[in-house]
JSON list of C-alpha atoms in Angstrom, two decimals:
[
{"chain": "A", "resi": 838, "resn": "MET", "atom": "CA", "xyz": [-84.60, 46.90, 54.28]},
{"chain": "A", "resi": 839, "resn": "CYS", "atom": "CA", "xyz": [-84.51, 44.71, 51.22]},
{"chain": "A", "resi": 840, "resn": "GLY", "atom": "CA", "xyz": [-85.28, 45.99, 47.76]},
{"chain": "A", "resi": 841, "resn": "ILE", "atom": "CA", "xyz": [-87.73, 44.52, 45.27]},
{"chain": "A", "resi": 842, "resn": "ALA", "atom": "CA", "xyz": [-88.15, 45.09, 41.56]},
{"chain": "A", "resi": 843, "resn": "GLY", "atom": "CA", "xyz": [-90.38, 43.58, 38.95]},
{"chain": "A", "resi": 844, "resn": "PHE", "atom": "CA", "xyz": [-92.68, 43.87, 36.01]},
{"chain": "A", "resi": 845, "resn": "TRP", "atom": "CA", "xyz": [-95.63, 42.24, 34.36]},
{"chain": "A", "resi": 846, "resn": "SER", "atom": "CA", "xyz": [-96.45, 42.09, 30.68]},
{"chain": "A", "resi": 847, "resn": "ARG", "atom": "CA", "xyz": [-99.46, 40.76, 28.82]},
{"chain": "A", "resi": 848, "resn": "LYS", "atom": "CA", "xyz": [-97.05, 39.18, 26.37]},
{"chain": "A", "resi": 849, "resn": "PRO", "atom": "CA", "xyz": [-94.57, 36.38, 27.07]},
{"chain": "A", "resi": 850, "resn": "LEU", "atom": "CA", "xyz": [-91.13, 37.51, 28.19]},
{"chain": "A", "resi": 851, "resn": "HIS", "atom": "CA", "xyz": [-87.95, 37.07, 26.24]},
{"chain": "A", "resi": 852, "resn": "THR", "atom": "CA", "xyz": [-84.29, 36.98, 27.26]},
{"chain": "A", "resi": 853, "resn": "PRO", "atom": "CA", "xyz": [-83.80, 40.79, 27.09]},
{"chain": "A", "resi": 854, "resn": "GLU", "atom": "CA", "xyz": [-86.52, 41.28, 29.73]},
{"chain": "A", "resi": 855, "resn": "LYS", "atom": "CA", "xyz": [-84.82, 38.80, 32.05]},
{"chain": "A", "resi": 856, "resn": "ASN", "atom": "CA", "xyz": [-81.59, 40.76, 31.69]},
{"chain": "A", "resi": 857, "resn": "LEU", "atom": "CA", "xyz": [-83.51, 43.96, 32.41]},
{"chain": "A", "resi": 858, "resn": "LEU", "atom": "CA", "xyz": [-84.85, 42.44, 35.65]},
{"chain": "A", "resi": 859, "resn": "LYS", "atom": "CA", "xyz": [-81.32, 41.61, 36.76]},
{"chain": "A", "resi": 860, "resn": "GLN", "atom": "CA", "xyz": [-80.18, 45.15, 35.97]},
{"chain": "A", "resi": 861, "resn": "MET", "atom": "CA", "xyz": [-83.14, 46.62, 37.87]},
{"chain": "A", "resi": 862, "resn": "THR", "atom": "CA", "xyz": [-82.41, 44.50, 40.93]},
{"chain": "A", "resi": 863, "resn": "GLU", "atom": "CA", "xyz": [-78.70, 45.29, 40.79]},
{"chain": "A", "resi": 864, "resn": "GLN", "atom": "CA", "xyz": [-79.61, 48.98, 41.09]},
{"chain": "A", "resi": 865, "resn": "LEU", "atom": "CA", "xyz": [-81.01, 48.12, 44.54]},
{"chain": "A", "resi": 866, "resn": "ARG", "atom": "CA", "xyz": [-77.72, 46.70, 45.85]},
{"chain": "A", "resi": 867, "resn": "HIS", "atom": "CA", "xyz": [-77.60, 49.46, 48.46]},
{"chain": "A", "resi": 868, "resn": "ARG", "atom": "CA", "xyz": [-80.94, 48.17, 49.86]},
{"chain": "A", "resi": 869, "resn": "GLY", "atom": "CA", "xyz": [-79.89, 44.54, 50.00]},
{"chain": "A", "resi": 870, "resn": "PRO", "atom": "CA", "xyz": [-76.25, 43.65, 49.43]},
{"chain": "A", "resi": 871, "resn": "ASP", "atom": "CA", "xyz": [-76.48, 40.15, 50.95]},
{"chain": "A", "resi": 872, "resn": "GLY", "atom": "CA", "xyz": [-77.92, 38.32, 47.97]},
{"chain": "A", "resi": 873, "resn": "PHE", "atom": "CA", "xyz": [-80.10, 38.50, 44.90]},
{"chain": "A", "resi": 874, "resn": "GLY", "atom": "CA", "xyz": [-82.96, 36.30, 43.79]},
{"chain": "A", "resi": 875, "resn": "TYR", "atom": "CA", "xyz": [-85.12, 36.22, 40.70]},
{"chain": "A", "resi": 876, "resn": "HIS", "atom": "CA", "xyz": [-88.33, 34.65, 39.53]},
{"chain": "A", "resi": 877, "resn": "VAL", "atom": "CA", "xyz": [-89.13, 34.80, 35.85]},
{"chain": "A", "resi": 878, "resn": "ASP", "atom": "CA", "xyz": [-92.30, 33.31, 34.41]},
{"chain": "A", "resi": 879, "resn": "ASN", "atom": "CA", "xyz": [-91.80, 33.82, 30.68]},
{"chain": "A", "resi": 880, "resn": "GLU", "atom": "CA", "xyz": [-95.17, 32.39, 29.69]},
{"chain": "A", "resi": 881, "resn": "ASN", "atom": "CA", "xyz": [-97.18, 34.70, 31.99]},
{"chain": "A", "resi": 882, "resn": "GLY", "atom": "CA", "xyz": [-94.96, 37.75, 31.48]},
{"chain": "A", "resi": 883, "resn": "LEU", "atom": "CA", "xyz": [-93.91, 38.09, 35.12]},
{"chain": "A", "resi": 884, "resn": "GLY", "atom": "CA", "xyz": [-90.53, 39.10, 36.47]},
{"chain": "A", "resi": 885, "resn": "MET", "atom": "CA", "xyz": [-89.69, 39.54, 40.18]},
{"chain": "A", "resi": 886, "resn": "GLY", "atom": "CA", "xyz": [-86.32, 40.46, 41.64]},
{"chain": "A", "resi": 887, "resn": "HIS", "atom": "CA", "xyz": [-85.16, 40.68, 45.24]},
{"chain": "A", "resi": 888, "resn": "ALA", "atom": "CA", "xyz": [-82.07, 42.35, 46.74]},
{"chain": "A", "resi": 889, "resn": "ARG", "atom": "CA", "xyz": [-81.67, 40.88, 50.22]},
{"chain": "A", "resi": 890, "resn": "LEU", "atom": "CA", "xyz": [-80.60, 42.57, 53.40]},
{"chain": "A", "resi": 891, "resn": "SER", "atom": "CA", "xyz": [-80.21, 39.66, 55.83]},
{"chain": "A", "resi": 892, "resn": "ILE", "atom": "CA", "xyz": [-81.78, 40.41, 59.21]},
{"chain": "A", "resi": 893, "resn": "ILE", "atom": "CA", "xyz": [-83.96, 37.40, 60.08]},
{"chain": "A", "resi": 894, "resn": "ASP", "atom": "CA", "xyz": [-82.99, 33.86, 59.03]},
{"chain": "A", "resi": 895, "resn": "LEU", "atom": "CA", "xyz": [-79.52, 34.61, 57.74]},
{"chain": "A", "resi": 896, "resn": "GLN", "atom": "CA", "xyz": [-79.06, 31.09, 56.31]},
{"chain": "A", "resi": 897, "resn": "THR", "atom": "CA", "xyz": [-82.26, 30.15, 54.45]},
{"chain": "A", "resi": 898, "resn": "GLY", "atom": "CA", "xyz": [-84.31, 33.34, 54.04]},
{"chain": "A", "resi": 899, "resn": "ASP", "atom": "CA", "xyz": [-83.47, 33.98, 50.40]},
{"chain": "A", "resi": 900, "resn": "GLN", "atom": "CA", "xyz": [-86.25, 35.22, 48.18]},
{"chain": "A", "resi": 901, "resn": "PRO", "atom": "CA", "xyz": [-88.33, 34.81, 46.12]},
{"chain": "A", "resi": 902, "resn": "LEU", "atom": "CA", "xyz": [-90.12, 32.29, 48.32]},
{"chain": "A", "resi": 903, "resn": "TYR", "atom": "CA", "xyz": [-92.24, 29.49, 46.86]},
{"chain": "A", "resi": 904, "resn": "SER", "atom": "CA", "xyz": [-95.14, 27.50, 48.24]},
{"chain": "A", "resi": 905, "resn": "PHE", "atom": "CA", "xyz": [-94.57, 23.75, 48.56]},
{"chain": "A", "resi": 906, "resn": "ASP", "atom": "CA", "xyz": [-96.70, 23.09, 45.48]},
{"chain": "A", "resi": 907, "resn": "LYS", "atom": "CA", "xyz": [-94.85, 25.87, 43.57]},
{"chain": "A", "resi": 908, "resn": "ASN", "atom": "CA", "xyz": [-98.17, 27.54, 42.66]},
{"chain": "A", "resi": 909, "resn": "LEU", "atom": "CA", "xyz": [-97.42, 30.68, 44.68]},
{"chain": "A", "resi": 910, "resn": "VAL", "atom": "CA", "xyz": [-94.35, 32.87, 44.61]},
{"chain": "A", "resi": 911, "resn": "LEU", "atom": "CA", "xyz": [-93.57, 35.82, 46.85]},
{"chain": "A", "resi": 912, "resn": "THR", "atom": "CA", "xyz": [-91.02, 38.53, 47.16]},
{"chain": "A", "resi": 913, "resn": "ALA", "atom": "CA", "xyz": [-91.55, 40.90, 50.06]},
{"chain": "A", "resi": 914, "resn": "ASN", "atom": "CA", "xyz": [-89.91, 43.91, 51.61]},
{"chain": "A", "resi": 915, "resn": "GLY", "atom": "CA", "xyz": [-90.91, 44.62, 55.16]},
{"chain": "A", "resi": 916, "resn": "GLU", "atom": "CA", "xyz": [-91.44, 42.96, 58.49]},
{"chain": "A", "resi": 917, "resn": "PHE", "atom": "CA", "xyz": [-94.25, 40.73, 59.71]},
{"chain": "A", "resi": 918, "resn": "TYR", "atom": "CA", "xyz": [-94.90, 41.55, 63.35]},
{"chain": "A", "resi": 919, "resn": "ASP", "atom": "CA", "xyz": [-95.70, 38.68, 65.73]},
{"chain": "A", "resi": 920, "resn": "TYR", "atom": "CA", "xyz": [-94.65, 36.24, 63.01]},
{"chain": "A", "resi": 921, "resn": "LYS", "atom": "CA", "xyz": [-93.43, 33.59, 65.47]},
{"chain": "A", "resi": 922, "resn": "ARG", "atom": "CA", "xyz": [-96.89, 33.22, 67.02]},
{"chain": "A", "resi": 923, "resn": "LEU", "atom": "CA", "xyz": [-98.59, 33.31, 63.62]},
{"chain": "A", "resi": 924, "resn": "ARG", "atom": "CA", "xyz": [-96.14, 30.73, 62.27]},
{"chain": "A", "resi": 925, "resn": "THR", "atom": "CA", "xyz": [-96.74, 28.42, 65.23]},
{"chain": "A", "resi": 926, "resn": "ASN", "atom": "CA", "xyz": [-100.51, 28.63, 64.73]},
{"chain": "A", "resi": 927, "resn": "LEU", "atom": "CA", "xyz": [-100.13, 27.95, 61.02]},
{"chain": "A", "resi": 928, "resn": "ARG", "atom": "CA", "xyz": [-97.96, 24.90, 61.74]},
{"chain": "A", "resi": 929, "resn": "LEU", "atom": "CA", "xyz": [-100.61, 23.58, 64.09]},
{"chain": "A", "resi": 930, "resn": "GLU", "atom": "CA", "xyz": [-103.07, 23.90, 61.21]},
{"chain": "A", "resi": 931, "resn": "GLY", "atom": "CA", "xyz": [-100.84, 21.78, 58.97]},
{"chain": "A", "resi": 932, "resn": "PHE", "atom": "CA", "xyz": [-98.89, 24.38, 57.02]},
{"chain": "A", "resi": 933, "resn": "ARG", "atom": "CA", "xyz": [-95.19, 23.66, 56.45]},
{"chain": "A", "resi": 934, "resn": "PHE", "atom": "CA", "xyz": [-92.27, 26.01, 56.16]},
{"chain": "A", "resi": 935, "resn": "LYS", "atom": "CA", "xyz": [-88.88, 25.77, 54.46]},
{"chain": "A", "resi": 936, "resn": "THR", "atom": "CA", "xyz": [-87.23, 28.75, 56.17]},
{"chain": "A", "resi": 937, "resn": "LYS", "atom": "CA", "xyz": [-87.38, 30.72, 59.39]},
{"chain": "A", "resi": 938, "resn": "SER", "atom": "CA", "xyz": [-88.05, 33.96, 57.52]},
{"chain": "A", "resi": 939, "resn": "ASP", "atom": "CA", "xyz": [-90.88, 36.13, 58.75]},
{"chain": "A", "resi": 940, "resn": "SER", "atom": "CA", "xyz": [-91.93, 36.76, 55.13]},
{"chain": "A", "resi": 941, "resn": "GLU", "atom": "CA", "xyz": [-92.72, 33.09, 54.52]},
{"chain": "A", "resi": 942, "resn": "ILE", "atom": "CA", "xyz": [-95.87, 33.30, 56.66]},
{"chain": "A", "resi": 943, "resn": "ALA", "atom": "CA", "xyz": [-97.50, 35.40, 53.91]},
{"chain": "A", "resi": 944, "resn": "LEU", "atom": "CA", "xyz": [-97.88, 32.35, 51.64]},
{"chain": "A", "resi": 945, "resn": "PRO", "atom": "CA", "xyz": [-99.97, 30.20, 54.01]},
{"chain": "A", "resi": 946, "resn": "LEU", "atom": "CA", "xyz": [-101.85, 33.25, 55.27]},
{"chain": "A", "resi": 947, "resn": "TYR", "atom": "CA", "xyz": [-102.81, 34.01, 51.67]},
{"chain": "A", "resi": 948, "resn": "ARG", "atom": "CA", "xyz": [-103.91, 30.37, 51.17]},
{"chain": "A", "resi": 949, "resn": "LYS", "atom": "CA", "xyz": [-106.03, 30.58, 54.29]},
{"chain": "A", "resi": 950, "resn": "HIS", "atom": "CA", "xyz": [-107.55, 34.07, 53.94]},
{"chain": "A", "resi": 951, "resn": "GLY", "atom": "CA", "xyz": [-106.99, 35.16, 50.34]},
{"chain": "A", "resi": 952, "resn": "LEU", "atom": "CA", "xyz": [-106.07, 38.81, 49.96]},
{"chain": "A", "resi": 953, "resn": "ASP", "atom": "CA", "xyz": [-107.75, 39.52, 53.32]},
{"chain": "A", "resi": 954, "resn": "PHE", "atom": "CA", "xyz": [-104.66, 38.03, 55.00]},
{"chain": "A", "resi": 955, "resn": "VAL", "atom": "CA", "xyz": [-103.29, 41.56, 55.31]},
{"chain": "A", "resi": 956, "resn": "GLU", "atom": "CA", "xyz": [-106.00, 42.35, 57.84]}
]
């Protein structure tokens, strides 16, 4: 499975913290040697890193994933069961997708159900 790393601070981030995030994620290379992705929000003190193990959507499933309006960002490690059916239903409701990754369904499910989407 993939590896994720991150941190949150009440204070804005600076360059050293961004370098720390990259170092943290690099330590997870054994969990995901197929690619690395980062999201850093300096103003809100958020850093998210992702070490990818490509299993589903080998071409466009890189993370972090972003909603179309860029207001939501996600990095996930795991598998969403029955994601093809859920994705189809979400498309019928007007949600759009950029990838074929199972993880991407979490963004519209969160929009639709809030944190209860995990139910």
